[in-house]
Amino acid sequence: QVQVVESGGGLEQPGGSLRLSCAASGITFRIYHMGWYRQAPGKQRELVARITAAGITNYADSVKGRFTISRDNAKNTVYLQMNSLKPEDTAIYYCSADRFGPLGVRFEYWGQGTQVTISS
């Protein structure tokens, strides 16, 4: 059974930092691309950051220079270090794991999300 579990969200003041963690089990973690997405109230879910199985990263323009995604394949965990937080970073943050299997079949798994609230 595949499980993707986020943790580390909470309430933080503007300018502060948070580190989100996402632990995945039931998959061969090292071959999966991992991503962090977020959804703010009334808005569509958007990509925040992604790290491929090869370790290549990409970020939304809104978080470049403030957020860092990393992965620890030994711990089956991906992290999102969030610095210089802004109120507009408030959202539910979701972790995803995806890969393409044989014949182009896509495997994709999502966590339940963790709330991040940035407010003074």
PDB file of C-alpha atoms in Angstrom:
ATOM      1  CA  GLN A   1       0.000   0.000   0.000  1.00  0.00           C
ATOM      2  CA  VAL A   2       1.384   3.369  -1.016  1.00  0.00           C
ATOM      3  CA  GLN A   3       1.413   6.128   1.570  1.00  0.00           C
ATOM      4  CA  VAL A   4       2.501   9.726   1.134  1.00  0.00           C
ATOM      5  CA  VAL A   5       2.448  11.699   4.370  1.00  0.00           C
ATOM      6  CA  GLU A   6       3.254  15.384   4.767  1.00  0.00           C
ATOM      7  CA  SER A   7       4.256  17.060   8.015  1.00  0.00           C
ATOM      8  CA  GLY A   8       5.734  20.302   9.262  1.00  0.00           C
ATOM      9  CA  GLY A   9       3.008  22.791   8.458  1.00  0.00           C
ATOM     10  CA  GLY A  10       1.696  25.315  10.913  1.00  0.00           C
ATOM     11  CA  LEU A  11       1.350  28.984  11.737  1.00  0.00           C
ATOM     12  CA  GLU A  12       4.338  31.213  11.116  1.00  0.00           C
ATOM     13  CA  GLN A  13       4.910  34.946  11.013  1.00  0.00           C
ATOM     14  CA  PRO A  14       5.844  36.779   7.818  1.00  0.00           C
ATOM     15  CA  GLY A  15       9.578  36.575   7.252  1.00  0.00           C
ATOM     16  CA  GLY A  16       9.833  33.318   9.157  1.00  0.00           C
ATOM     17  CA  SER A  17      10.758  29.819   8.033  1.00  0.00           C
ATOM     18  CA  LEU A  18       9.170  26.397   7.967  1.00  0.00           C
ATOM     19  CA  ARG A  19      10.376  23.033   6.740  1.00  0.00           C
ATOM     20  CA  LEU A  20       7.895  20.601   5.320  1.00  0.00           C
ATOM     21  CA  SER A  21       8.640  16.899   5.132  1.00  0.00           C
ATOM     22  CA  CYS A  22       7.006  14.228   3.020  1.00  0.00           C
ATOM     23  CA  ALA A  23       7.600  10.570   3.727  1.00  0.00           C
ATOM     24  CA  ALA A  24       6.625   8.024   1.103  1.00  0.00           C
ATOM     25  CA  SER A  25       6.270   4.298   1.611  1.00  0.00           C
ATOM     26  CA  GLY A  26       5.172   1.411  -0.555  1.00  0.00           C
ATOM     27  CA  ILE A  27       7.085   2.717  -3.584  1.00  0.00           C
ATOM     28  CA  THR A  28      10.655   2.550  -4.829  1.00  0.00           C
ATOM     29  CA  PHE A  29      11.218   6.107  -3.757  1.00  0.00           C
ATOM     30  CA  ARG A  30      14.475   6.740  -5.600  1.00  0.00           C
ATOM     31  CA  ILE A  31      12.870   6.284  -9.027  1.00  0.00           C
ATOM     32  CA  TYR A  32      10.012   8.690  -8.373  1.00  0.00           C
ATOM     33  CA  HIS A  33       9.919  12.377  -9.144  1.00  0.00           C
ATOM     34  CA  MET A  34       8.689  14.278  -6.110  1.00  0.00           C
ATOM     35  CA  GLY A  35       6.771  17.505  -6.015  1.00  0.00           C
ATOM     36  CA  TRP A  36       5.276  20.040  -3.660  1.00  0.00           C
ATOM     37  CA  TYR A  37       2.065  21.726  -4.705  1.00  0.00           C
ATOM     38  CA  ARG A  38      -0.177  24.157  -2.883  1.00  0.00           C
ATOM     39  CA  GLN A  39      -3.754  25.267  -2.996  1.00  0.00           C
ATOM     40  CA  ALA A  40      -4.943  28.487  -1.469  1.00  0.00           C
ATOM     41  CA  PRO A  41      -8.643  29.123  -0.750  1.00  0.00           C
ATOM     42  CA  GLY A  42     -10.515  29.860  -3.950  1.00  0.00           C
ATOM     43  CA  LYS A  43      -7.511  29.106  -6.130  1.00  0.00           C
ATOM     44  CA  GLN A  44      -6.342  26.206  -8.216  1.00  0.00           C
ATOM     45  CA  ARG A  45      -3.641  23.863  -7.054  1.00  0.00           C
ATOM     46  CA  GLU A  46      -0.257  25.025  -8.304  1.00  0.00           C
ATOM     47  CA  LEU A  47       3.215  23.582  -8.515  1.00  0.00           C
ATOM     48  CA  VAL A  48       5.591  24.984  -5.916  1.00  0.00           C
ATOM     49  CA  ALA A  49       8.696  22.898  -6.479  1.00  0.00           C
ATOM     50  CA  ARG A  50       9.675  19.614  -8.017  1.00  0.00           C
ATOM     51  CA  ILE A  51      12.717  17.365  -7.848  1.00  0.00           C
ATOM     52  CA  THR A  52      13.258  14.590 -10.329  1.00  0.00           C
ATOM     53  CA  ALA A  53      14.633  11.154  -9.570  1.00  0.00           C
ATOM     54  CA  ALA A  54      17.942  12.475 -10.920  1.00  0.00           C
ATOM     55  CA  GLY A  55      17.871  15.408  -8.531  1.00  0.00           C
ATOM     56  CA  ILE A  56      16.977  18.128 -11.008  1.00  0.00           C
ATOM     57  CA  THR A  57      14.871  20.839  -9.407  1.00  0.00           C
ATOM     58  CA  ASN A  58      12.462  23.454 -10.637  1.00  0.00           C
ATOM     59  CA  TYR A  59      10.447  26.098  -8.818  1.00  0.00           C
ATOM     60  CA  ALA A  60       7.508  28.361  -9.294  1.00  0.00           C
ATOM     61  CA  ASP A  61       8.661  31.912  -9.970  1.00  0.00           C
ATOM     62  CA  SER A  62       6.878  33.085  -6.829  1.00  0.00           C
ATOM     63  CA  VAL A  63       9.112  30.975  -4.565  1.00  0.00           C
ATOM     64  CA  LYS A  64      12.469  31.070  -6.376  1.00  0.00           C
ATOM     65  CA  GLY A  65      15.223  32.133  -4.034  1.00  0.00           C
ATOM     66  CA  ARG A  66      13.067  31.522  -0.955  1.00  0.00           C
ATOM     67  CA  PHE A  67      12.151  27.831  -1.089  1.00  0.00           C
ATOM     68  CA  THR A  68      14.428  24.832  -1.517  1.00  0.00           C
ATOM     69  CA  ILE A  69      13.332  21.308  -2.335  1.00  0.00           C
ATOM     70  CA  SER A  70      15.571  18.373  -1.489  1.00  0.00           C
ATOM     71  CA  ARG A  71      15.282  14.638  -1.150  1.00  0.00           C
ATOM     72  CA  ASP A  72      16.874  11.932   0.982  1.00  0.00           C
ATOM     73  CA  ASN A  73      16.475   8.632  -0.807  1.00  0.00           C
ATOM     74  CA  ALA A  74      17.817   6.728   2.201  1.00  0.00           C
ATOM     75  CA  LYS A  75      14.903   8.049   4.259  1.00  0.00           C
ATOM     76  CA  ASN A  76      12.299   7.983   1.462  1.00  0.00           C
ATOM     77  CA  THR A  77      11.647  11.616   2.271  1.00  0.00           C
ATOM     78  CA  VAL A  78      11.423  14.886   0.372  1.00  0.00           C
ATOM     79  CA  TYR A  79      11.711  18.261   2.066  1.00  0.00           C
ATOM     80  CA  LEU A  80      10.637  21.794   1.326  1.00  0.00           C
ATOM     81  CA  GLN A  81      12.590  24.446   3.164  1.00  0.00           C
ATOM     82  CA  MET A  82      10.588  27.656   3.097  1.00  0.00           C
ATOM     83  CA  ASN A  83      12.282  30.914   4.072  1.00  0.00           C
ATOM     84  CA  SER A  84      11.198  34.543   3.981  1.00  0.00           C
ATOM     85  CA  LEU A  85       7.599  33.451   4.159  1.00  0.00           C
ATOM     86  CA  LYS A  86       4.861  35.778   2.993  1.00  0.00           C
ATOM     87  CA  PRO A  87       1.135  35.861   3.727  1.00  0.00           C
ATOM     88  CA  GLU A  88       0.519  34.806   0.128  1.00  0.00           C
ATOM     89  CA  ASP A  89       2.299  31.526   0.866  1.00  0.00           C
ATOM     90  CA  THR A  90      -0.686  30.558   2.976  1.00  0.00           C
ATOM     91  CA  ALA A  91      -2.160  27.391   1.516  1.00  0.00           C
ATOM     92  CA  ILE A  92      -2.538  23.677   1.936  1.00  0.00           C
ATOM     93  CA  TYR A  93       0.690  22.095   0.749  1.00  0.00           C
ATOM     94  CA  TYR A  94       0.529  18.731  -0.933  1.00  0.00           C
ATOM     95  CA  CYS A  95       3.281  16.266  -1.730  1.00  0.00           C
ATOM     96  CA  SER A  96       3.210  14.124  -4.844  1.00  0.00           C
ATOM     97  CA  ALA A  97       5.203  11.209  -6.174  1.00  0.00           C
ATOM     98  CA  ASP A  98       5.089  10.319  -9.851  1.00  0.00           C
ATOM     99  CA  ARG A  99       6.829   8.328 -12.530  1.00  0.00           C
ATOM    100  CA  PHE A 100       6.163   6.821 -15.916  1.00  0.00           C
ATOM    101  CA  GLY A 101       6.171   3.070 -16.034  1.00  0.00           C
ATOM    102  CA  PRO A 102       6.304   0.681 -18.971  1.00  0.00           C
ATOM    103  CA  LEU A 103       4.165   1.565 -21.976  1.00  0.00           C
ATOM    104  CA  GLY A 104       3.848   5.107 -20.723  1.00  0.00           C
ATOM    105  CA  VAL A 105       1.586   4.301 -17.819  1.00  0.00           C
ATOM    106  CA  ARG A 106       1.828   7.078 -15.250  1.00  0.00           C
ATOM    107  CA  PHE A 107       1.906   6.335 -11.577  1.00  0.00           C
ATOM    108  CA  GLU A 108       0.989   9.237  -9.303  1.00  0.00           C
ATOM    109  CA  TYR A 109       0.352   9.418  -5.595  1.00  0.00           C
ATOM    110  CA  TRP A 110      -0.680  12.313  -3.386  1.00  0.00           C
ATOM    111  CA  GLY A 111      -0.594  13.070   0.280  1.00  0.00           C
ATOM    112  CA  GLN A 112      -3.436  14.502   2.335  1.00  0.00           C
ATOM    113  CA  GLY A 113      -1.828  17.914   2.617  1.00  0.00           C
ATOM    114  CA  THR A 114      -0.527  20.068   5.425  1.00  0.00           C
ATOM    115  CA  GLN A 115      -1.787  23.551   6.247  1.00  0.00           C
ATOM    116  CA  VAL A 116       0.658  26.443   6.151  1.00  0.00           C
ATOM    117  CA  THR A 117      -0.592  29.768   7.473  1.00  0.00           C
ATOM    118  CA  ILE A 118       1.521  32.906   7.374  1.00  0.00           C
ATOM    119  CA  SER A 119       0.121  35.653   9.506  1.00  0.00           C
ATOM    120  CA  SER A 120       1.183  38.148  12.109  1.00  0.00           C
TER     121      SER A 120
END
